[in-house]
CSV table of C-alpha atoms and ligand atoms in Angstrom, one decimal:
chain,number,residue,atom,x,y,z
N,578,MET,CA,17.1,-4.2,-22.9
N,579,VAL,CA,17.4,-4.8,-19.4
N,580,ASP,CA,18.3,-1.8,-17.6
N,581,PHE,CA,17.7,-1.0,-14.1
N,582,THR,CA,20.7,2.1,-14.3
N,583,LEU,CA,18.3,5.3,-12.5
N,584,THR,CA,18.6,8.2,-14.5
N,585,ASP,CA,19.8,11.1,-12.7
N,586,GLU,CA,16.5,12.8,-11.8
N,587,GLN,CA,15.6,9.2,-10.4
N,588,LYS,CA,18.5,9.5,-8.5
N,589,SER,CA,17.6,13.2,-7.1
N,590,LEU,CA,13.7,11.7,-6.5
N,591,ARG,CA,15.4,9.1,-4.3
N,592,GLU,CA,17.4,11.3,-2.6
N,593,MET,CA,14.7,13.8,-1.6
N,594,ALA,CA,12.6,11.5,-0.4
N,595,HIS,CA,15.4,9.5,1.6
N,596,GLY,CA,16.2,13.1,2.9
N,597,PHE,CA,12.5,13.4,3.7
N,598,ALA,CA,12.3,10.3,5.6
N,599,GLU,CA,15.8,10.8,7.4
N,600,LYS,CA,14.7,14.2,8.6
N,601,GLU,CA,11.0,14.6,9.4
N,602,ILE,CA,9.9,10.8,9.9
N,603,ARG,CA,13.1,8.7,11.3
N,604,PRO,CA,13.1,11.2,14.5
N,605,VAL,CA,9.4,10.7,15.8
N,606,ALA,CA,8.6,7.3,14.0
N,607,TRP,CA,8.8,5.5,17.4
N,608,GLU,CA,7.2,8.2,19.4
N,609,TYR,CA,4.6,7.9,16.9
N,610,ASP,CA,4.7,4.3,17.1
N,611,LYS,CA,4.2,4.1,20.9
N,612,ASN,CA,1.3,6.6,21.4
N,613,GLY,CA,-0.3,5.8,17.9
N,614,THR,CA,0.2,9.7,16.8
N,615,TRP,CA,-1.5,10.7,13.9
N,616,PRO,CA,1.2,12.3,11.2
N,617,GLN,CA,-0.7,15.1,10.1
N,618,GLU,CA,2.4,17.8,10.0
N,619,ILE,CA,4.0,14.9,8.2
N,620,ILE,CA,1.3,14.6,5.5
N,621,GLU,CA,1.4,18.2,5.1
N,622,LYS,CA,5.0,18.6,4.3
N,623,ALA,CA,4.9,15.6,2.5
N,624,TRP,CA,2.1,17.0,0.2
N,625,GLU,CA,4.1,20.4,-0.1
N,626,LEU,CA,6.7,18.3,-1.4
N,627,GLY,CA,4.9,16.2,-3.7
N,628,LEU,CA,5.1,13.2,-1.9
N,629,LEU,CA,1.5,12.4,-1.4
N,630,ASN,CA,-0.2,12.2,-4.6
N,631,THR,CA,3.0,10.5,-7.1
N,632,HIS,CA,0.6,9.2,-9.3
N,633,LEU,CA,-2.1,12.1,-9.5
N,634,PRO,CA,-1.7,13.3,-13.2
N,635,GLU,CA,-0.6,16.6,-13.4
N,636,GLU,CA,-4.1,17.8,-15.0
N,637,TYR,CA,-5.3,17.5,-11.3
N,638,GLY,CA,-2.4,19.4,-9.7
N,639,GLY,CA,-0.3,15.8,-8.7
N,640,ALA,CA,3.6,14.8,-9.2
N,641,GLY,CA,2.2,12.8,-12.1
N,642,LEU,CA,5.1,10.5,-11.5
N,643,SER,CA,5.8,7.1,-13.3
N,644,PHE,CA,4.8,3.9,-11.2
N,645,PHE,CA,8.8,3.0,-10.8
N,646,ASP,CA,9.9,6.6,-9.4
N,647,GLY,CA,6.8,5.7,-7.2
N,648,VAL,CA,8.1,3.0,-5.7
N,649,LEU,CA,11.7,4.4,-5.7
N,650,ILE,CA,10.1,7.0,-3.5
N,651,GLU,CA,7.7,4.2,-1.2
N,652,GLU,CA,10.9,2.5,-0.3
N,653,GLU,CA,12.8,5.3,0.9
N,654,ILE,CA,9.7,6.4,3.2
N,655,ALA,CA,9.5,3.0,4.5
N,656,TRP,CA,12.6,2.8,5.3
N,657,GLY,CA,12.1,5.9,7.8
N,658,CYS,CA,9.1,4.4,9.4
N,659,SER,CA,6.0,2.0,7.5
N,660,GLY,CA,3.0,3.5,9.6
N,661,ILE,CA,3.6,6.6,8.4
N,662,GLY,CA,4.3,5.7,4.5
N,663,THR,CA,0.9,3.9,4.7
N,664,SER,CA,-0.6,6.7,5.3
N,665,LEU,CA,1.4,8.6,2.6
N,666,SER,CA,0.9,6.2,0.0
N,667,CYS,CA,-2.8,5.6,1.1
N,668,ASN,CA,-4.3,8.2,-1.6
N,669,GLY,CA,-2.6,6.1,-4.4
N,670,LEU,CA,-4.9,3.2,-3.7
N,671,ALA,CA,-7.9,5.2,-3.6
N,672,MET,CA,-7.2,7.3,-6.7
N,673,ALA,CA,-6.5,4.1,-8.6
N,674,PRO,CA,-9.8,3.4,-9.5
N,675,ILE,CA,-10.4,6.9,-10.4
N,676,VAL,CA,-8.1,7.4,-13.0
N,677,ILE,CA,-8.7,4.0,-14.3
N,678,GLY,CA,-12.7,3.8,-14.5
N,679,ALA,CA,-14.4,7.7,-13.5
N,680,SER,CA,-15.7,10.5,-16.0
N,681,ASP,CA,-13.7,13.4,-16.5
N,682,GLU,CA,-16.5,15.6,-14.2
N,683,LEU,CA,-15.3,13.0,-11.3
N,684,LYS,CA,-11.7,12.9,-11.8
N,685,LYS,CA,-11.8,16.9,-11.9
N,686,GLU,CA,-13.7,16.9,-9.2
N,687,TYR,CA,-12.2,14.4,-6.4
N,688,LEU,CA,-8.7,14.1,-7.9
N,689,GLY,CA,-9.1,18.1,-8.2
N,690,ARG,CA,-9.4,17.9,-4.0
N,691,LEU,CA,-6.4,16.2,-3.6
N,692,GLY,CA,-4.5,18.7,-5.9
N,693,GLU,CA,-5.5,21.4,-4.3
N,694,ALA,CA,-5.0,20.8,-0.6
N,695,PRO,CA,-3.3,18.0,1.5
N,696,LEU,CA,-6.5,16.0,1.5
N,697,LEU,CA,-7.2,12.3,1.9
N,698,ALA,CA,-9.2,9.8,0.4
N,699,SER,CA,-9.8,6.5,1.2
N,700,PHE,CA,-10.4,2.7,-0.4
N,701,CYS,CA,-13.3,0.7,0.8
N,702,LEU,CA,-13.0,-3.0,-0.6
N,703,THR,CA,-13.1,-5.1,2.8
N,704,GLU,CA,-16.3,-6.1,4.8
N,705,PRO,CA,-16.2,-7.9,8.6
N,706,ASP,CA,-17.1,-10.9,6.5
N,707,ALA,CA,-15.6,-10.3,3.3
N,708,GLY,CA,-11.8,-9.9,3.3
N,709,SER,CA,-9.9,-12.5,1.2
N,710,ASP,CA,-13.6,-13.3,-0.7
N,711,VAL,CA,-14.2,-9.7,-2.6
N,712,SER,CA,-17.3,-11.5,-4.4
N,713,GLY,CA,-19.0,-12.1,-0.7
N,714,MET,CA,-19.5,-8.8,-0.1
N,715,LYS,CA,-22.7,-7.2,1.1
N,716,THR,CA,-22.7,-3.9,1.0
N,717,THR,CA,-25.5,-2.9,-1.4
N,718,ALA,CA,-26.2,0.5,-3.6
N,719,VAL,CA,-29.6,1.0,-5.2
N,720,ARG,CA,-30.8,3.3,-7.5
N,721,LYS,CA,-33.4,5.7,-6.3
N,722,GLY,CA,-34.6,8.4,-8.9
N,723,ASP,CA,-31.8,10.4,-8.8
N,724,LYS,CA,-29.6,9.0,-6.2
N,725,TRP,CA,-27.5,5.7,-5.4
N,726,VAL,CA,-28.5,4.4,-1.9
N,727,ILE,CA,-25.2,3.2,-0.1
N,728,ASN,CA,-26.0,0.6,2.7
N,729,GLY,CA,-23.3,-1.6,4.6
N,730,SER,CA,-19.9,-1.7,6.7
N,731,LYS,CA,-16.2,-1.5,5.7
N,732,SER,CA,-13.7,-2.7,8.0
N,733,PHE,CA,-9.9,-1.9,8.4
N,734,ILE,CA,-10.0,1.4,6.2
N,735,THR,CA,-6.8,3.0,6.0
N,736,ASN,CA,-7.1,6.7,6.9
N,737,GLY,CA,-11.2,6.0,7.1
N,738,GLU,CA,-10.8,8.7,10.1
N,739,TYR,CA,-9.3,11.7,8.0
N,740,ALA,CA,-10.8,10.9,4.5
N,741,ASN,CA,-12.6,13.8,2.4
N,742,TRP,CA,-13.7,11.0,0.1
N,743,TYR,CA,-14.1,7.2,-0.2
N,744,THR,CA,-14.4,4.8,-3.0
N,745,VAL,CA,-16.6,2.5,-2.3
N,746,TYR,CA,-17.6,-1.0,-3.6
N,747,ALA,CA,-20.9,-2.2,-3.4
N,748,LYS,CA,-23.0,-4.7,-4.7
N,749,THR,CA,-25.6,-3.6,-7.5
N,750,ASP,CA,-26.7,-7.1,-8.2
N,751,LYS,CA,-26.5,-9.5,-5.5
N,752,GLU,CA,-27.3,-12.7,-7.5
N,753,ALA,CA,-24.2,-12.1,-10.0
N,754,GLY,CA,-21.0,-12.4,-7.8
N,755,HIS,CA,-18.0,-10.7,-9.0
N,756,ARG,CA,-20.2,-9.3,-11.9
N,757,GLY,CA,-22.7,-7.5,-9.7
N,758,ILE,CA,-20.0,-5.2,-7.7
N,759,SER,CA,-20.0,-1.7,-8.9
N,760,CYS,CA,-17.7,1.3,-7.7
N,761,PHE,CA,-18.6,4.2,-6.2
N,762,ILE,CA,-16.9,7.9,-5.0
N,763,VAL,CA,-18.7,8.5,-2.1
N,764,PRO,CA,-18.1,11.9,-0.1
N,765,ARG,CA,-17.6,12.2,3.5
N,766,ASP,CA,-20.0,14.8,4.1
N,767,ALA,CA,-23.2,12.2,2.4
N,768,GLY,CA,-23.0,10.6,6.0
N,769,VAL,CA,-20.3,8.3,6.3
N,770,ILE,CA,-20.1,6.9,10.1
N,771,VAL,CA,-16.9,6.0,11.7
N,772,ASP,CA,-17.2,3.2,13.9
N,773,LYS,CA,-14.1,2.3,15.4
N,774,HIS,CA,-10.5,3.3,15.3
N,775,GLU,CA,-8.4,0.0,15.7
N,776,ASP,CA,-5.8,-0.3,18.1
N,777,LYS,CA,-2.9,-2.2,15.8
N,778,MET,CA,0.0,-4.3,16.7
N,779,GLY,CA,2.0,-2.3,14.3
N,780,GLN,CA,2.0,0.4,12.0
N,781,ARG,CA,0.7,2.2,14.6
N,782,ALA,CA,1.2,6.1,13.3
N,783,SER,CA,-1.2,5.3,10.3
N,784,ASN,CA,-5.0,5.2,10.7
N,785,THR,CA,-7.1,2.4,10.3
N,786,ALA,CA,-11.0,2.5,11.2
N,787,ALA,CA,-14.3,0.9,10.7
N,788,ILE,CA,-16.5,2.8,8.9
N,789,THR,CA,-20.9,2.4,8.2
N,790,PHE,CA,-22.7,3.8,5.4
N,791,PRO,CA,-26.1,4.3,6.9
N,792,ASP,CA,-28.8,4.7,3.8
N,793,VAL,CA,-25.9,7.0,2.4
N,794,GLU,CA,-27.2,9.0,-0.5
N,795,ILE,CA,-24.7,10.2,-3.4
N,796,PRO,CA,-25.2,11.5,-7.2
N,797,LEU,CA,-26.2,8.9,-9.4
N,798,ASN,CA,-23.2,10.2,-12.0
N,799,HIS,CA,-20.6,8.8,-8.6
N,800,LEU,CA,-20.5,5.8,-10.1
N,801,VAL,CA,-16.9,4.8,-11.1
N,802,GLY,CA,-17.0,2.9,-14.3
N,803,GLU,CA,-19.6,0.5,-15.6
N,804,GLU,CA,-22.2,-0.5,-13.8
N,805,ASN,CA,-21.1,-4.2,-12.8
N,806,ARG,CA,-17.6,-4.0,-13.6
N,807,GLY,CA,-16.3,-3.3,-10.2
N,808,PHE,CA,-14.6,-6.1,-9.5
N,809,LYS,CA,-12.3,-5.9,-12.2
N,810,ILE,CA,-11.2,-2.3,-11.6
N,811,ALA,CA,-10.3,-3.4,-7.7
N,812,MET,CA,-8.2,-6.2,-9.2
N,813,MET,CA,-6.6,-3.7,-11.9
N,814,THR,CA,-6.4,-1.2,-8.7
N,815,LEU,CA,-4.0,-4.0,-7.2
N,816,ASP,CA,-2.0,-4.8,-9.5
N,817,ARG,CA,-1.1,-1.3,-9.6
N,818,THR,CA,-0.8,-0.4,-5.8
N,819,ARG,CA,0.8,-3.8,-4.8
N,820,PRO,CA,4.1,-2.9,-6.2
N,821,GLY,CA,3.9,-0.3,-3.6
N,822,VAL,CA,3.5,-2.4,-1.2
N,823,ALA,CA,6.8,-4.1,-2.6
N,824,ALA,CA,8.4,-1.3,-2.0
N,825,MET,CA,7.4,-0.4,1.4
N,826,ALA,CA,8.2,-4.2,2.4
N,827,THR,CA,11.7,-3.7,0.8
N,828,GLY,CA,12.3,-0.2,3.0
N,829,VAL,CA,11.2,-2.1,6.2
N,830,ALA,CA,13.4,-5.0,5.4
N,831,ARG,CA,16.4,-2.5,4.3
N,832,ALA,CA,16.0,-0.5,7.8
N,833,ALA,CA,16.0,-3.9,10.1
N,834,MET,CA,19.0,-4.9,8.1
N,835,GLU,CA,21.1,-1.6,8.3
N,836,PHE,CA,20.4,-1.8,12.2
N,837,ALA,CA,21.5,-5.8,12.6
N,838,ILE,CA,24.4,-4.5,10.4
N,839,ASP,CA,25.2,-2.0,13.0
N,840,TYR,CA,24.6,-3.6,16.0
N,841,SER,CA,26.5,-6.7,14.9
N,842,LYS,CA,29.6,-4.1,14.5
N,843,GLU,CA,29.2,-3.1,18.5
N,844,ARG,CA,28.1,-6.2,20.0
N,845,VAL,CA,31.3,-8.1,21.5
N,846,GLN,CA,30.8,-11.8,22.7
N,847,PHE,CA,33.3,-14.2,22.9
N,848,GLY,CA,35.8,-11.3,22.7
N,849,VAL,CA,34.7,-10.0,19.1
N,850,PRO,CA,32.3,-8.3,17.5
N,851,ILE,CA,29.4,-10.7,16.4
N,852,ALA,CA,29.5,-10.1,13.0
N,853,MET,CA,33.1,-11.6,13.0
N,854,HIS,CA,31.4,-14.7,13.8
N,855,GLN,CA,29.7,-16.8,10.6
N,856,ALA,CA,27.0,-17.5,12.7
N,857,ILE,CA,25.8,-13.8,12.2
N,858,GLN,CA,27.7,-13.2,8.4
N,859,PHE,CA,25.6,-15.6,7.2
N,860,ILE,CA,22.3,-14.3,8.4
N,861,ILE,CA,23.5,-10.8,7.0
N,862,ALA,CA,23.9,-12.1,4.1
N,863,ASP,CA,21.1,-14.1,3.8
N,864,MET,CA,19.3,-10.7,4.5
N,865,ALA,CA,21.3,-8.9,1.9
N,866,THR,CA,20.2,-11.2,-0.7
N,867,LYS,CA,16.7,-10.8,-0.1
N,868,VAL,CA,16.7,-7.4,-0.1
N,869,HIS,CA,18.2,-7.7,-3.3
N,870,LEU,CA,15.7,-10.0,-5.2
N,871,ALA,CA,12.9,-7.8,-3.3
N,872,ARG,CA,13.6,-4.8,-4.9
N,873,LEU,CA,14.4,-6.3,-8.3
N,874,ALA,CA,11.2,-7.8,-8.4
N,875,THR,CA,9.6,-4.6,-6.9
N,876,TRP,CA,11.2,-2.8,-9.6
N,877,ASN,CA,9.9,-5.6,-12.7
N,878,SER,CA,6.5,-5.2,-11.4
N,879,ALA,CA,6.4,-1.1,-11.5
N,880,THR,CA,8.1,-1.0,-14.7
N,881,LEU,CA,5.5,-3.5,-16.5
N,882,LEU,CA,2.9,-1.0,-15.5
N,883,ASP,CA,4.7,1.9,-16.8
N,884,GLN,CA,4.8,0.4,-20.2
N,885,GLY,CA,1.1,-0.2,-20.1
N,886,ARG,CA,1.2,-3.9,-19.7
N,887,ARG,CA,-0.7,-6.1,-17.1
N,888,ASN,CA,1.4,-7.3,-14.3
N,889,THR,CA,-0.9,-9.6,-12.4
N,890,LEU,CA,1.5,-12.2,-12.0
N,891,GLU,CA,4.7,-10.0,-11.7
N,892,SER,CA,2.9,-7.6,-8.7
N,893,SER,CA,1.8,-10.7,-6.8
N,894,HIS,CA,5.7,-12.0,-7.2
N,895,ALA,CA,6.8,-8.8,-5.7
N,896,LYS,CA,4.6,-8.3,-3.0
N,897,ARG,CA,4.5,-12.0,-1.9
N,898,PHE,CA,8.5,-12.3,-2.2
N,899,ALA,CA,9.2,-8.5,-0.6
N,900,ALA,CA,6.5,-8.7,2.4
N,901,ASP,CA,8.1,-12.1,3.1
N,902,ALA,CA,11.2,-11.3,3.3
N,903,ALA,CA,10.2,-7.9,5.6
N,904,MET,CA,8.7,-10.2,8.1
N,905,GLU,CA,11.7,-13.0,7.7
N,906,ILE,CA,14.4,-10.3,8.0
N,907,THR,CA,12.6,-8.2,10.9
N,908,THR,CA,12.5,-11.3,13.0
N,909,ASP,CA,16.6,-12.1,12.2
N,910,ALA,CA,17.2,-8.8,13.0
N,911,VAL,CA,15.5,-9.1,16.4
N,912,GLN,CA,17.8,-12.2,16.7
N,913,VAL,CA,20.9,-10.5,15.8
N,914,TYR,CA,20.2,-8.5,18.9
N,915,GLY,CA,19.8,-11.4,21.2
N,916,GLY,CA,17.5,-10.1,24.1
N,917,TYR,CA,17.7,-7.0,23.8
N,918,GLY,CA,16.0,-7.2,20.0
N,919,PHE,CA,12.9,-7.9,22.3
N,920,ILE,CA,13.1,-4.6,24.0
N,921,LYS,CA,11.1,-1.9,22.9
N,922,ASP,CA,13.8,0.4,23.7
N,923,TYR,CA,15.9,-1.0,20.6
N,924,PRO,CA,14.9,-0.2,17.4
N,925,VAL,CA,14.2,-3.8,15.7
N,926,GLU,CA,11.1,-4.6,17.7
N,927,LYS,CA,9.0,-2.1,16.0
N,928,LEU,CA,10.5,-3.4,12.8
N,929,MET,CA,9.4,-7.0,13.3
N,930,ARG,CA,5.7,-5.6,14.2
N,931,ASP,CA,5.2,-3.1,11.4
N,932,ALA,CA,6.4,-6.2,9.1
N,933,LYS,CA,3.4,-8.3,9.8
N,934,ILE,CA,0.7,-6.5,8.0
N,935,LEU,CA,2.5,-6.4,4.7
N,936,GLN,CA,1.9,-10.3,4.7
N,937,LEU,CA,-1.7,-9.0,5.1
N,938,TYR,CA,-3.0,-6.0,3.7
N,939,GLU,CA,-3.7,-5.4,-0.2
N,940,GLY,CA,-4.1,-9.2,-0.6
N,941,THR,CA,-2.5,-12.1,2.1
N,942,ALA,CA,0.5,-13.9,1.8
N,943,GLN,CA,-1.8,-16.8,0.6
N,944,ILE,CA,-4.0,-14.9,-1.6
N,945,GLN,CA,-0.4,-13.9,-3.6
N,946,ARG,CA,0.2,-17.5,-4.0
N,947,LEU,CA,-3.2,-18.2,-5.4
N,948,VAL,CA,-2.9,-15.4,-8.0
N,949,ILE,CA,0.7,-16.8,-8.9
N,950,ALA,CA,-0.4,-20.4,-9.2
N,951,ARG,CA,-3.6,-19.4,-11.3
N,952,GLU,CA,-1.6,-17.1,-13.2
N,953,THR,CA,1.4,-19.8,-13.9
N,954,LEU,CA,-1.0,-22.2,-14.3
N,955,LEU,CA,-3.1,-20.7,-17.3
N,956,PRO,CA,-1.4,-19.4,-20.9
N,957,ARG,CA,0.6,-15.9,-19.9
N,958,ARG,CA,-1.0,-12.5,-20.5
N,959,ILE,CA,1.9,-10.6,-20.5
N,960,ASP,CA,0.9,-8.5,-23.4
N,961,GLU,CA,-2.6,-8.0,-22.3
N,962,PRO,CA,-2.8,-4.0,-21.3
N,963,ALA,CA,-4.0,-2.8,-18.3
N,964,THR,CA,-6.6,-0.2,-19.7
N,965,ALA,CA,-9.9,0.8,-18.7
N,966,ALA,CA,-11.5,-0.9,-21.5
N,967,ALA,CA,-9.9,-4.1,-20.3
N,968,ALA,CA,-12.0,-3.3,-17.1
N,969,ALA,CA,-15.0,-2.9,-19.0
N,970,ALA,CA,-14.5,-6.4,-20.7
F,1756,COS,N1,-6.8,-7.4,-13.6
F,1756,COS,C1,-8.0,-7.6,-14.4
F,1756,COS,N2,-9.0,-8.4,-14.6
F,1756,COS,C2,-9.2,-9.6,-13.7
F,1756,COS,C3,-7.8,-10.0,-12.3
F,1756,COS,C4,-6.8,-8.8,-12.8
F,1756,COS,N3,-5.4,-8.5,-11.9
F,1756,COS,N4,-8.0,-10.8,-11.9
F,1756,COS,C5,-9.2,-11.4,-11.9
F,1756,COS,N5,-9.9,-10.4,-12.9
F,1756,COS,C6,-11.3,-10.7,-13.6
F,1756,COS,C7,-11.1,-12.1,-13.9
F,1756,COS,O1,-10.4,-12.2,-15.4
F,1756,COS,C8,-12.4,-12.6,-13.8
F,1756,COS,O2,-13.0,-11.8,-15.0
F,1756,COS,P1,-14.6,-12.4,-16.0
F,1756,COS,O3,-15.6,-12.1,-15.2
F,1756,COS,O4,-14.6,-11.8,-17.4
F,1756,COS,O5,-14.5,-13.8,-15.7
F,1756,COS,C9,-12.8,-11.6,-12.6
F,1756,COS,O6,-12.2,-10.5,-12.3
F,1756,COS,C10,-13.3,-12.8,-11.6
F,1756,COS,O7,-12.0,-13.2,-11.4
F,1756,COS,P2,-11.7,-14.4,-10.6
F,1756,COS,O8,-12.5,-15.5,-10.8
F,1756,COS,O9,-10.1,-14.9,-10.3
F,1756,COS,O10,-12.1,-14.2,-9.1
F,1756,COS,P3,-12.1,-14.6,-7.7
F,1756,COS,O11,-13.5,-14.5,-6.9
F,1756,COS,O12,-11.8,-16.2,-7.7
F,1756,COS,O13,-11.3,-14.2,-6.8
F,1756,COS,C11,-8.9,-13.4,-6.0
F,1756,COS,C12,-9.9,-13.8,-7.2
F,1756,COS,C13,-9.2,-14.4,-4.6
F,1756,COS,C14,-7.6,-13.3,-6.5
F,1756,COS,C15,-9.2,-11.5,-5.4
F,1756,COS,O14,-10.8,-11.8,-4.8
F,1756,COS,C16,-8.7,-11.0,-4.6
F,1756,COS,O15,-7.5,-10.1,-5.1
F,1756,COS,N6,-8.6,-11.7,-3.3
F,1756,COS,C17,-8.2,-10.1,-2.2
F,1756,COS,C18,-8.4,-8.9,-2.0
F,1756,COS,C19,-7.6,-8.0,-1.3
F,1756,COS,O16,-6.6,-8.0,-1.9
F,1756,COS,N7,-8.0,-7.3,-0.2
F,1756,COS,C20,-7.4,-6.5,0.6
F,1756,COS,C21,-8.1,-5.3,0.5
F,1756,COS,S1,-7.8,-3.9,0.0
F,1756,COS,S2,-6.5,-3.3,1.3
């Protein structure tokens, strides 16, 4: 049976997340955007309420929520501010590889830290010369005695300046392409250097940093999963986290639509509120359709994950559609506001800047289309399980 009717628990969860966004995030969002203020207090409050590590298993002190519950929360938080939402959801990206492939010992230590205190972790895949082309990474991990020695630089690392530990991908066999990449946990105090704080166009309350690992030594047991199997862990991670980005995009799009609706009822031109003009009504109608479809695609991609099924195609459908919709809807919201939309005193200008990154991070709009094309041209693998065994295959 296909049914997206929310249970009472899911409705309460959504209301709780919405209330948090409305009370704690919205009132400061535009101010934090202006100054690029780090939302430490909000992170701590979110942790108290269980909104920081939604997918952290209960045995490690997390909320242990389903992926579906997670996207309900992520839409509401991003409705408040997607920059702050990115800061809050980043632990999910860093912890997914650990949940998929790490030993019980590593899980206990590093997932346990996230459960015990409002700490942050970062996901380090992208490099200055390896963005979409993950296999082109240059960071290396070399085994020396009882240590791995990691050397290299990572870029665009969310929460990089504040992370307690990092999930890091590095080449363990330089000649083997994607089959020569491994995944590691690197604690910050192992000698990680933060090189640069990026000054961004949008989502300015999130932290984005360039990181270097200069001869950073970590114990041998800090390898996550099997050696040279890191690429698959990274891909399975992105399958799990792209629905969350799609949910955030839906939240940004919905916020922009709501502002456009309110404004169109107040702004009078040619003697009537502009909402009375069909030119504006059609823009609003297109916004409503896109928000609705973005949410449905997001919910579908999260549901497959909860069923333990591979969702590569659906996750890319959701991420690509919702991110493009957020960009289109925020741009159209500026259009509805007319010249005022271009002025920083009005709310939609920020939303248009915030939306852009949704088409870039966790796989560009073009990478999503590449994945969709491959999955569509090749036979479907809908029943393939998304398990640790699949990562090792
Ligand atoms: N789940 C499990 N395995 C997967 C997978 C998935 N979703 N996607 C690919 N794989 C496996 C393939 O089956 C293949 O396995 P074998 O080695 O057994 O043949 C292997 O991984 C390589 O796959 P592929 O040939 O498709 O790799 P490409 O180098 O062509 O890369 C893209 C594929 C471009 C899709 C990938 O590099 C990508 O997603 N890039 C974007 C990265 C990104 O999102 N960066 C953002 C940073 S995180 S904020």
